[in-house]
GROMACS .gro file of C-alpha atoms in nm:
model
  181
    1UNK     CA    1   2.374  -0.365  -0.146
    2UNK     CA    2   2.353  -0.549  -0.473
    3UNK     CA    3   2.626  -0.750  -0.475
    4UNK     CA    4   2.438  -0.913  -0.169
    5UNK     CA    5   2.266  -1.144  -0.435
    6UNK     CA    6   2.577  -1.278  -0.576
    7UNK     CA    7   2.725  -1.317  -0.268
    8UNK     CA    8   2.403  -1.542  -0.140
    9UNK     CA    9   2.377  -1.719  -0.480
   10UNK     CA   10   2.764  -1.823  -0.475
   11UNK     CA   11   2.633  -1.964  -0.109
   12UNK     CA   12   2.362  -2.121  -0.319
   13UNK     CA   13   2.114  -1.934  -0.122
   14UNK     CA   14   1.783  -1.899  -0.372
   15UNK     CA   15   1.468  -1.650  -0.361
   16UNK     CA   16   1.189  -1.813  -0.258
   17UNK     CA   17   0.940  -1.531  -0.233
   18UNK     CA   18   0.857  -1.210  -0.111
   19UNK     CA   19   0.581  -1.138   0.207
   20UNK     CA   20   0.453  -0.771   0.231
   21UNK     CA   21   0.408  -0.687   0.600
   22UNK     CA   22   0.115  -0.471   0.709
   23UNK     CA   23   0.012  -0.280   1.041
   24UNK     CA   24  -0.291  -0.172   1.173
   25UNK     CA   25  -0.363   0.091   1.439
   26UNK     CA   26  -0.654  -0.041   1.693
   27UNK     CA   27  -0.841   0.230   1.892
   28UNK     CA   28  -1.160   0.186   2.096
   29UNK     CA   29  -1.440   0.241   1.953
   30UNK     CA   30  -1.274   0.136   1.524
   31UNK     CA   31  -1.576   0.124   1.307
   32UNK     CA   32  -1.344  -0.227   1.156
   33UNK     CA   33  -1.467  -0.106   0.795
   34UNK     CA   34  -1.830  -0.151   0.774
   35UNK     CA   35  -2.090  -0.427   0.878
   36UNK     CA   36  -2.077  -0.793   0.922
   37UNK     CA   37  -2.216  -1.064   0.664
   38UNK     CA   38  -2.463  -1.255   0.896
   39UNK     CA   39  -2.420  -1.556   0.641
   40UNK     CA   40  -2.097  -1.586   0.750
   41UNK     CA   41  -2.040  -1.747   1.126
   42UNK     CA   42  -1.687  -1.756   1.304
   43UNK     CA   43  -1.629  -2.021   1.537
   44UNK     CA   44  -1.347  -2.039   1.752
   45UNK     CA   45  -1.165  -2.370   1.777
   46UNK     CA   46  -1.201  -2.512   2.134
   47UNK     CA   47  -1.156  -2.887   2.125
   48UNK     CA   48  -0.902  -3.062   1.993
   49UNK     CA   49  -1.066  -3.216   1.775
   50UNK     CA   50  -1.196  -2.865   1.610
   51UNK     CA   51  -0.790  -2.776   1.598
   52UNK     CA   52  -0.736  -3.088   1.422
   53UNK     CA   53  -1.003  -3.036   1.129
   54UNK     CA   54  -0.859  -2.641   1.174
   55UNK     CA   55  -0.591  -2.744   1.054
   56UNK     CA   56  -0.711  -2.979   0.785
   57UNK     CA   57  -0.875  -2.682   0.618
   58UNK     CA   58  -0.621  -2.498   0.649
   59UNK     CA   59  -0.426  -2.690   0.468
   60UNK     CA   60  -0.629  -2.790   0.174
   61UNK     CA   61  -0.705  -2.375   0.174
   62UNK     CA   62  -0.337  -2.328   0.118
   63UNK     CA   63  -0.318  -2.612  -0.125
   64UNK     CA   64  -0.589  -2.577  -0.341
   65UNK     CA   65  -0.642  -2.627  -0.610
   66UNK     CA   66  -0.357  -2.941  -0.610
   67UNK     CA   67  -0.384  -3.215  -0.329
   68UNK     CA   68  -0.243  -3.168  -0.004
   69UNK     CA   69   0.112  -3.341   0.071
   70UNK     CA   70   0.136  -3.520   0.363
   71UNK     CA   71   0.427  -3.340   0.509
   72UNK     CA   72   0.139  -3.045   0.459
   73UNK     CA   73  -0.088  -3.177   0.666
   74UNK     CA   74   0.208  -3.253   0.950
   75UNK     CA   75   0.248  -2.904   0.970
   76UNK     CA   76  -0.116  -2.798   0.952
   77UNK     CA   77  -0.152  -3.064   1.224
   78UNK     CA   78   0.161  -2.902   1.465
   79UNK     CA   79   0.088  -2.524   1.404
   80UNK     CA   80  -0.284  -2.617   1.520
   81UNK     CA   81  -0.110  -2.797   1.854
   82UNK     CA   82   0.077  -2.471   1.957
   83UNK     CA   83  -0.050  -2.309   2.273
   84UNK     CA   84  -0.174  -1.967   2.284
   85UNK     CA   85  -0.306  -1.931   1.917
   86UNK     CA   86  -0.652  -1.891   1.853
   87UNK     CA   87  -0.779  -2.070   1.584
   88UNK     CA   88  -1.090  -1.926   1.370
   89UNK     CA   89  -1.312  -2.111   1.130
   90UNK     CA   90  -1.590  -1.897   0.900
   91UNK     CA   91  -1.887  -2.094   0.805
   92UNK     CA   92  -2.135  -2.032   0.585
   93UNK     CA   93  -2.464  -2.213   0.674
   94UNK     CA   94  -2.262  -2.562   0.821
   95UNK     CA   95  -2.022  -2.536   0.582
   96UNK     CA   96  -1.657  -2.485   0.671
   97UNK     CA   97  -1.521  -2.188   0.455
   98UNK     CA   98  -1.230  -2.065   0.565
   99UNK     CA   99  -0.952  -1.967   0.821
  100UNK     CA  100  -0.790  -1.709   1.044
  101UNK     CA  101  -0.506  -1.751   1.338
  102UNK     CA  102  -0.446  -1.465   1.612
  103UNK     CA  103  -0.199  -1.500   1.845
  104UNK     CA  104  -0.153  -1.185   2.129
  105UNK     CA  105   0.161  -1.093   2.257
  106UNK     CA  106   0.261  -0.772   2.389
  107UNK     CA  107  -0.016  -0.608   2.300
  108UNK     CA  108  -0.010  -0.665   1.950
  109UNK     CA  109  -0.250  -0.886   1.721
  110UNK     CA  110  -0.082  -1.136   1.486
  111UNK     CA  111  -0.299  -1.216   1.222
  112UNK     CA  112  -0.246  -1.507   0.988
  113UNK     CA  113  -0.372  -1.844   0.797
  114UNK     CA  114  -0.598  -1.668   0.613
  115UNK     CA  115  -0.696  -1.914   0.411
  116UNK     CA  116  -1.042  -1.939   0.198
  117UNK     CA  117  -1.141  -2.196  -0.022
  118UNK     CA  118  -1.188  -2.186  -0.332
  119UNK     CA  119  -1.589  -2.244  -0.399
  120UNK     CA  120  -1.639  -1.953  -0.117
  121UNK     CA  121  -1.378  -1.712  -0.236
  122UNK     CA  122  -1.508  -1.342  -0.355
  123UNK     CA  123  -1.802  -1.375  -0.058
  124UNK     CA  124  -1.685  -1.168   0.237
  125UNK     CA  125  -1.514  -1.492   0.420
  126UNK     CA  126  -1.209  -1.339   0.433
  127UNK     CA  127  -1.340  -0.999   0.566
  128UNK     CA  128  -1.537  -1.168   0.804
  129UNK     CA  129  -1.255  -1.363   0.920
  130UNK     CA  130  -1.042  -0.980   0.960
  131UNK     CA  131  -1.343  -0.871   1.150
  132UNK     CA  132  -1.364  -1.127   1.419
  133UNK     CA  133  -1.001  -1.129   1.483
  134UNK     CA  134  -0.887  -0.745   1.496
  135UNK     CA  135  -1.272  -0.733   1.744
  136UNK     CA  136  -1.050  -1.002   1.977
  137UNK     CA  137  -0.748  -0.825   1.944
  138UNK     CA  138  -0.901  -0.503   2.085
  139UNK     CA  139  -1.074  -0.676   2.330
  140UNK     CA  140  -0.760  -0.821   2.433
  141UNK     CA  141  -0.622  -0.473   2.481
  142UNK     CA  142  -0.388  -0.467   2.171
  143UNK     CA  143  -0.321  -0.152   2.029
  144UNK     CA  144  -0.156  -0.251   1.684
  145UNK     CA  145  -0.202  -0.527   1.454
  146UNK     CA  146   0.000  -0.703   1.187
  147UNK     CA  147  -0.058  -0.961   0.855
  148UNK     CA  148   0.093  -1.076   0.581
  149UNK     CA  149   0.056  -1.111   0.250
  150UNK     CA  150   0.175  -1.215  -0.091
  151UNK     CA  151   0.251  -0.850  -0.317
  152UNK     CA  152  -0.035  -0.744  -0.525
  153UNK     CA  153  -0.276  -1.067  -0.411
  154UNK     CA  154  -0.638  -1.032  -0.336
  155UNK     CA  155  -0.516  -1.076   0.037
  156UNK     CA  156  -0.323  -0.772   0.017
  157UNK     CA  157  -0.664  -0.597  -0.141
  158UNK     CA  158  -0.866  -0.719   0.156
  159UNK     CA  159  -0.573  -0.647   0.418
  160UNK     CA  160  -0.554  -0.251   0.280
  161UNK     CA  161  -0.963  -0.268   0.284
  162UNK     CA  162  -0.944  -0.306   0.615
  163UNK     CA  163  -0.719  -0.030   0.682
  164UNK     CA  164  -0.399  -0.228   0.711
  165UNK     CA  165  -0.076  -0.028   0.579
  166UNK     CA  166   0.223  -0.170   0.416
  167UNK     CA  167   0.524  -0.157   0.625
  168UNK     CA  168   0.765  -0.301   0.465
  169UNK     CA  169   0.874  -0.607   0.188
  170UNK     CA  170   1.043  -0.909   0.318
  171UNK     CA  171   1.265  -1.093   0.068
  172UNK     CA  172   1.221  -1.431   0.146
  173UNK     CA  173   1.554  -1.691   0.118
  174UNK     CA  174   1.616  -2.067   0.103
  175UNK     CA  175   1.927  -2.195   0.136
  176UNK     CA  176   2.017  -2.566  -0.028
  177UNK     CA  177   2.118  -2.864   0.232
  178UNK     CA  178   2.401  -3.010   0.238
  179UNK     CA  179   2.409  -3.384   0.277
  180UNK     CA  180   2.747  -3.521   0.388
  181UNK     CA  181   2.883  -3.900   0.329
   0.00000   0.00000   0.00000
């Protein structure tokens, strides 16, 4: 209803953003829209240390093309430390170019931190980085996958290119603290 937004404002509740929401069918045997880039590598991150500069890039992926805060890199640095996710870092030649995250639960592929910086954008990373992660969802014996992206971004363009569909719009909210005393 409409008057939802007046009600939430009075609250002091502000938008903060929208997030289009796409799925993906998997089947055995998905072509995964077309051939690899053999200039781009994807390495999985298996050490901590390879989390830890995971998450650095990340980070300055996200942040680009201002400087990183530190309470930035805090979070790059604690999503990287959660169990379960696999972390996913394109190269091209020895060159870190971008990320991906997949995380499997009930059969379904979560997709996200897709992140690609800025001298490599417009080369495939991004794609490549799709690729490798809906191949280990399959293998992992998912059957549907899921992303995000911002509306009309050249995310959403790659997500649909690889035969994503929009599910629905999430309206994004943040509400203003309240510091007593």
């Amino acid at each position: 209803d409409a008057s939802l937004a007046h009600v939430l404002a009075r609250r002091e509740w502000v938008l903060s953003g929208f997030e289009n929401v796409f799925v993906r069918e998997l089947l055995a045997g998905d072509e995964l829209s077309g051939p690899a880039d053999d200039a781009i590598e994807i390495r999985l991150a298996r050490t901590a240390e390879e989390r830890l500069s995971w998450a650095a890039l990340v980070v300055e992926g996200f942040a680009a093309p201002r400087q990183a805060a530190p309470a930035e890199l805090m979070l790059g640095r604690t999503a990287a430390a959660i169990p379960g996710k696999m972390l996913l870092t394109a190269f091209i030649g020895d060159v870190p170019a971008g990320t991906g995250e997949l995380r499997i639960a009930d059969n379904v592929g979560w997709l996200s931190a897709d992140t690609t910086l800025p001298r490599f954008r417009s080369r495939g990373v991004q794609r490549a980085l799709q690729r490798a992660r809906l191949t280990m969802a399959l293998d992992g014996g998912c059957d549907l996958a899921v992303t995000e992206s911002a509306p009309g971004s050249p995310s959403q363009r790659n997500i649909e290119r690889m035969g994503f569909r929009l599910v629905y719009t999430r309206v994004d909210m943040a509400g203003q603290l309240k510091h007593e005393g």
